[in-house]
Amino acid sequence: MLPKSVFSCGGKPFFPIGAQAHNSSGYSMEELENLWKACRLMGVNSCAIAVSWERFEPEEGAFDPAIVKQIIAACRERDLKLILLWFGTWKNGHMKYVPQWVKKDTARFRRVVTHDGYEIGNLSSFCRATLEADKRAFCRLMETVRDCDPEKQTVLAVQVQNELGIVGRAVRDCGPEAQRAFEAPVPAEVVEKMKAAAIREDAVLAWKECGAKESGSWRELFGRYGDEALQAYSMALYVDEIAAAGKAIHPIPAYTNVWLDKQGMDIPGTGYPSGGAVSKNLFFWRAFAPHLDMICPDMYQQSRRDY
């Protein structure tokens, strides 16, 4: 019996064997010519192509869905299935693919603040204005996909954000709103889900090592892990709200991807983007991002053993 597949096409399971375009190739059809050649030479049946927020909404409220429509049409012509990668608030632990109007307005779209008060090139998951702007753009993207591919024959899935988390001099955001959340009691929903979680979860182990308290701040309940625990919780809620809004428009599988931890890359914010859905943080992502169908690790290991 074949295992259940999260992907389907025409009501039947579909196993994608694909190629991924370079990060910025989705800016024009000319830049994608090499991808089509590679797909043909490798004999793949699907491809993954990024759609960046800055390209999709270059001016606030002015969306340009033309390139997305062209990509979908080009894949259909070549009998390729498509996975779209949404480079929104985060891409590789940074904010490089957000529009200029977001980057320039630091008062409205707040940055992550380090423990010693410096702003870094990472948008804060505690900023509601950023979440709403990203969600609005993502929903317009999903409307475009729905209108261009109503029978779900070409677009298999969408990746919500890319390798999200904080890369820089911070394990978590220490801005005013984030600091208030860190010092406030951990939400009751977190504690209730901790009680029901599997003991092997890293977050649960940290909680138990600190006495399995039912109330207290993030530091009191999780000890040294409390900083990243809050960051993971905040980011999971952030991404889930975007994924839920998009799936309400066009219900195709949604996922996010992550770096790896526990392989010599163990320092959050340095070895991997802090707060992302790495194995250490899976409890928060499983519990608070239910609209994601998958969490996919980025596998760059060259040896079978490491893989």
Coordinates of C-alpha atoms in Angstrom, one line a residue, residues 11-307:
G11 CA -8.0 13.4 -6.8
K12 CA -5.1 11.0 -6.9
P13 CA -1.9 11.1 -4.8
F14 CA 1.0 12.8 -6.5
F15 CA 4.7 12.4 -5.6
P16 CA 6.7 15.4 -6.7
I17 CA 10.2 15.0 -8.0
G18 CA 11.3 18.5 -8.6
A19 CA 13.8 21.2 -9.1
Q20 CA 14.0 24.6 -7.3
A21 CA 14.7 27.9 -9.1
H22 CA 17.3 30.3 -7.7
N23 CA 15.9 32.6 -5.0
S24 CA 15.4 35.6 -7.2
S25 CA 14.5 33.9 -10.5
G26 CA 10.8 34.6 -10.2
Y27 CA 11.4 38.3 -11.0
S28 CA 11.0 37.7 -14.7
M29 CA 10.3 35.0 -17.2
E30 CA 13.7 35.5 -18.8
E31 CA 15.4 34.5 -15.6
L32 CA 13.4 31.3 -15.5
E33 CA 14.6 30.0 -18.9
N34 CA 17.5 28.1 -17.3
L35 CA 15.0 26.4 -14.9
W36 CA 12.9 25.1 -17.7
K37 CA 16.0 23.7 -19.4
A38 CA 17.1 22.0 -16.2
C39 CA 13.7 20.5 -15.6
R40 CA 13.7 19.0 -19.0
L41 CA 17.2 17.6 -18.7
M42 CA 16.5 16.1 -15.3
G43 CA 13.1 14.7 -16.2
V44 CA 11.4 16.1 -13.1
N45 CA 7.6 16.5 -12.8
S46 CA 7.5 19.6 -10.6
C47 CA 9.4 22.8 -9.7
A48 CA 9.5 25.3 -6.8
I49 CA 9.6 29.0 -7.6
A50 CA 9.8 31.9 -5.2
V51 CA 7.5 34.9 -5.2
S52 CA 8.9 37.7 -3.2
W53 CA 6.8 40.3 -1.4
E54 CA 8.8 43.1 -2.8
R55 CA 8.1 42.0 -6.4
F56 CA 4.5 41.2 -5.8
E57 CA 3.6 44.5 -3.9
P58 CA 6.3 47.0 -4.9
E59 CA 4.1 49.9 -3.7
E60 CA 1.8 49.6 -0.8
G61 CA -1.6 48.4 -2.0
A62 CA -0.4 48.1 -5.6
F63 CA -0.1 44.4 -6.4
D64 CA 1.5 43.0 -9.6
P65 CA 0.3 39.4 -10.0
A66 CA 1.4 39.3 -13.7
I67 CA 4.6 37.2 -13.1
V68 CA 2.7 34.7 -10.9
K69 CA 0.1 34.2 -13.7
Q70 CA 2.9 33.8 -16.2
I71 CA 4.7 31.2 -14.0
I72 CA 1.5 29.1 -13.6
A73 CA 0.8 29.2 -17.3
A74 CA 4.4 28.3 -18.2
C75 CA 4.4 25.3 -15.8
R76 CA 1.1 24.1 -17.3
E77 CA 2.4 24.4 -20.8
R78 CA 5.4 22.2 -19.8
D79 CA 3.3 19.7 -17.8
L80 CA 5.1 20.7 -14.6
K81 CA 3.4 21.0 -11.2
L82 CA 4.3 24.1 -9.2
I83 CA 5.1 24.8 -5.6
L84 CA 5.2 28.6 -4.8
L85 CA 7.6 29.8 -2.1
W86 CA 6.3 33.0 -0.4
F87 CA 9.3 35.2 0.6
G88 CA 7.4 37.5 3.0
T89 CA 8.4 38.8 6.4
W90 CA 11.3 36.3 6.6
K91 CA 13.7 34.8 4.2
N92 CA 16.8 32.9 5.6
G93 CA 16.4 34.7 8.9
H94 CA 16.4 38.1 7.4
M95 CA 14.0 40.7 5.8
K96 CA 15.8 41.0 2.4
Y97 CA 12.8 40.3 0.2
V98 CA 10.2 42.6 1.8
P99 CA 9.2 45.8 -0.1
Q100 CA 11.2 49.0 0.2
W101 CA 8.2 50.7 1.7
V102 CA 8.3 48.2 4.6
K103 CA 12.1 48.5 5.1
K104 CA 12.0 52.3 5.2
D105 CA 9.2 52.7 7.7
T106 CA 10.8 51.4 10.9
A107 CA 8.3 53.2 13.1
R108 CA 5.4 51.3 11.6
F109 CA 7.1 48.0 10.7
R110 CA 9.2 47.5 13.8
R111 CA 12.5 45.7 13.8
V112 CA 13.8 43.1 16.2
V113 CA 15.6 44.9 19.1
T114 CA 18.6 43.2 20.8
H115 CA 19.1 42.8 24.5
D116 CA 21.3 45.9 24.5
G117 CA 18.9 48.1 22.5
Y118 CA 20.1 47.8 18.9
E119 CA 17.7 47.3 16.0
I120 CA 18.8 44.6 13.5
G121 CA 17.7 43.7 10.0
N122 CA 14.8 41.4 11.1
L123 CA 11.2 42.3 11.3
S124 CA 9.5 41.7 14.7
S125 CA 6.9 39.0 15.0
F126 CA 5.3 41.1 17.7
C127 CA 4.4 43.9 15.3
R128 CA 0.8 43.7 14.2
A129 CA 1.2 46.1 11.4
T130 CA 3.8 43.9 9.7
L131 CA 1.6 40.8 10.2
E132 CA -1.4 42.5 8.6
A133 CA 0.6 43.8 5.7
D134 CA 2.2 40.4 5.0
K135 CA -1.2 38.6 5.4
R136 CA -2.9 41.0 2.9
A137 CA -0.2 40.4 0.3
F138 CA -0.3 36.6 0.8
C139 CA -4.1 36.6 0.5
R140 CA -3.8 38.4 -2.8
L141 CA -1.3 35.8 -3.9
M142 CA -3.7 33.0 -3.0
E143 CA -6.5 34.8 -4.9
T144 CA -4.3 34.9 -8.0
V145 CA -3.5 31.2 -7.6
R146 CA -7.2 30.4 -7.1
D147 CA -8.3 32.3 -10.2
C148 CA -5.5 30.9 -12.4
D149 CA -5.7 27.3 -11.2
P150 CA -9.3 26.8 -9.9
E151 CA -9.1 23.0 -10.4
K152 CA -5.8 22.7 -8.5
Q153 CA -4.2 20.9 -11.4
T154 CA -1.0 22.9 -11.5
V155 CA -0.2 24.5 -8.1
L156 CA 0.5 21.7 -5.6
A157 CA 1.3 23.8 -2.5
V158 CA 2.6 27.0 -1.1
Q159 CA 5.5 27.6 1.3
V160 CA 4.6 30.3 3.9
Q161 CA 7.8 32.2 4.6
N162 CA 11.3 30.8 4.1
E163 CA 13.7 29.7 6.8
L164 CA 12.1 32.1 9.2
G165 CA 13.6 33.2 12.5
I166 CA 16.1 35.7 13.9
V167 CA 19.6 35.7 12.6
G168 CA 21.8 38.2 14.3
R169 CA 22.7 39.3 17.7
A170 CA 19.5 38.2 19.3
V171 CA 17.8 35.0 20.5
R172 CA 14.5 36.9 20.8
D173 CA 13.0 40.3 20.2
C174 CA 13.6 42.5 23.2
G175 CA 11.5 45.4 22.0
P176 CA 8.9 46.9 24.4
E177 CA 6.0 44.6 23.3
A178 CA 8.1 41.5 23.2
Q179 CA 9.6 42.3 26.6
R180 CA 6.2 42.7 28.2
A181 CA 5.2 39.3 26.8
F182 CA 8.4 37.8 28.2
E183 CA 7.8 39.1 31.7
A184 CA 4.1 38.4 31.7
P185 CA 2.6 35.0 32.7
V186 CA 3.0 32.3 30.0
P187 CA -0.5 32.0 28.3
A188 CA -2.6 29.2 29.8
E189 CA -3.0 27.6 26.4
V190 CA 0.8 26.9 26.4
V191 CA 0.7 25.2 29.8
E192 CA -2.3 23.1 28.9
K193 CA -0.7 21.9 25.7
M194 CA 2.5 21.2 27.6
K195 CA 0.7 18.8 29.9
A196 CA -0.7 16.8 27.0
A197 CA 2.6 16.8 25.0
A198 CA 4.9 13.9 24.5
I199 CA 7.7 13.8 27.1
R200 CA 10.4 13.7 24.3
E201 CA 9.6 17.2 23.2
D202 CA 12.6 19.5 24.0
A203 CA 10.3 22.3 25.2
V204 CA 8.5 19.8 27.6
L205 CA 11.8 18.6 28.9
A206 CA 12.9 22.2 29.6
W207 CA 9.6 22.9 31.4
K208 CA 9.9 19.8 33.5
E209 CA 13.5 20.6 34.4
C210 CA 12.2 23.9 35.8
G211 CA 9.6 22.1 37.9
A212 CA 6.7 21.8 35.5
K213 CA 5.1 25.0 37.0
E214 CA 1.6 25.9 35.8
S215 CA 2.1 29.7 36.1
G216 CA 5.0 32.1 35.8
S217 CA 7.0 34.1 33.3
W218 CA 8.7 32.5 30.3
R219 CA 12.0 32.5 32.2
E220 CA 10.4 30.9 35.3
L221 CA 8.7 28.1 33.3
F222 CA 11.5 27.4 30.8
G223 CA 14.7 28.6 32.3
R224 CA 17.4 29.5 29.8
Y225 CA 15.2 28.2 27.0
G226 CA 12.5 30.8 27.8
D227 CA 13.8 33.4 25.4
E228 CA 13.6 31.2 22.3
A229 CA 10.4 29.5 23.6
L230 CA 8.6 32.9 23.5
Q231 CA 10.1 33.6 20.1
A232 CA 9.0 30.3 18.7
Y233 CA 5.5 30.7 20.1
S234 CA 5.2 34.2 18.6
M235 CA 6.4 33.2 15.2
A236 CA 4.2 30.1 15.1
L237 CA 1.1 32.2 15.8
Y238 CA 2.2 34.7 13.2
V239 CA 2.7 32.2 10.4
D240 CA -0.4 30.3 11.3
E241 CA -2.6 33.4 11.0
I242 CA -1.2 34.0 7.5
A243 CA -1.6 30.4 6.4
A244 CA -5.1 30.2 7.8
A245 CA -6.1 33.4 5.8
G246 CA -4.6 32.0 2.6
K247 CA -6.2 28.6 2.9
A248 CA -9.6 30.2 3.5
I249 CA -9.2 31.6 0.0
H250 CA -7.7 28.6 -1.7
P251 CA -7.2 25.5 0.4
I252 CA -4.1 23.9 -0.9
P253 CA -1.3 22.4 1.3
A254 CA 0.8 24.9 3.1
Y255 CA 4.2 24.4 4.8
T256 CA 7.2 26.2 6.0
N257 CA 10.9 25.2 5.8
V258 CA 13.7 25.4 8.4
W259 CA 17.4 25.1 9.0
L260 CA 18.6 22.2 11.0
D261 CA 19.7 22.3 14.6
K262 CA 21.5 19.7 16.7
Q263 CA 24.2 19.0 14.1
G264 CA 26.9 21.4 15.3
M265 CA 24.6 24.3 14.7
D266 CA 23.1 24.7 18.1
I267 CA 23.3 28.4 19.0
P268 CA 20.0 30.2 18.2
G269 CA 20.5 33.3 16.1
T270 CA 23.9 32.1 15.0
G271 CA 23.8 28.4 14.1
Y272 CA 20.2 28.7 12.9
P273 CA 17.4 31.3 12.9
S274 CA 16.1 31.6 16.4
G275 CA 12.4 30.8 16.9
G276 CA 12.1 28.8 13.7
A277 CA 10.5 25.4 13.5
V278 CA 13.7 23.5 14.2
S279 CA 13.5 20.3 16.2
K280 CA 14.0 22.1 19.5
N281 CA 11.0 24.3 18.9
L282 CA 8.7 21.7 17.3
F283 CA 6.3 21.7 20.3
F284 CA 5.3 25.3 19.7
W285 CA 5.0 24.8 15.9
R286 CA 2.9 21.7 16.1
A287 CA 0.7 23.2 18.8
F288 CA 0.2 26.7 17.5
A289 CA 0.6 26.5 13.7
P290 CA -2.2 23.9 12.9
H291 CA -2.8 25.3 9.4
L292 CA 0.6 24.2 8.3
D293 CA 0.4 20.7 6.7
M294 CA 4.2 20.2 6.8
I295 CA 7.4 21.4 8.4
C296 CA 10.2 20.7 6.0
P297 CA 13.9 20.6 7.0
D298 CA 16.5 22.0 4.6
M299 CA 18.8 19.1 3.9
Y300 CA 22.3 20.1 2.8
Q301 CA 24.1 17.1 4.2
Q302 CA 26.4 15.4 1.8
S303 CA 26.8 12.0 3.5
R304 CA 24.2 9.3 4.0
R305 CA 24.8 9.2 7.7
D306 CA 24.2 12.9 8.3
Y307 CA 21.1 12.8 6.1

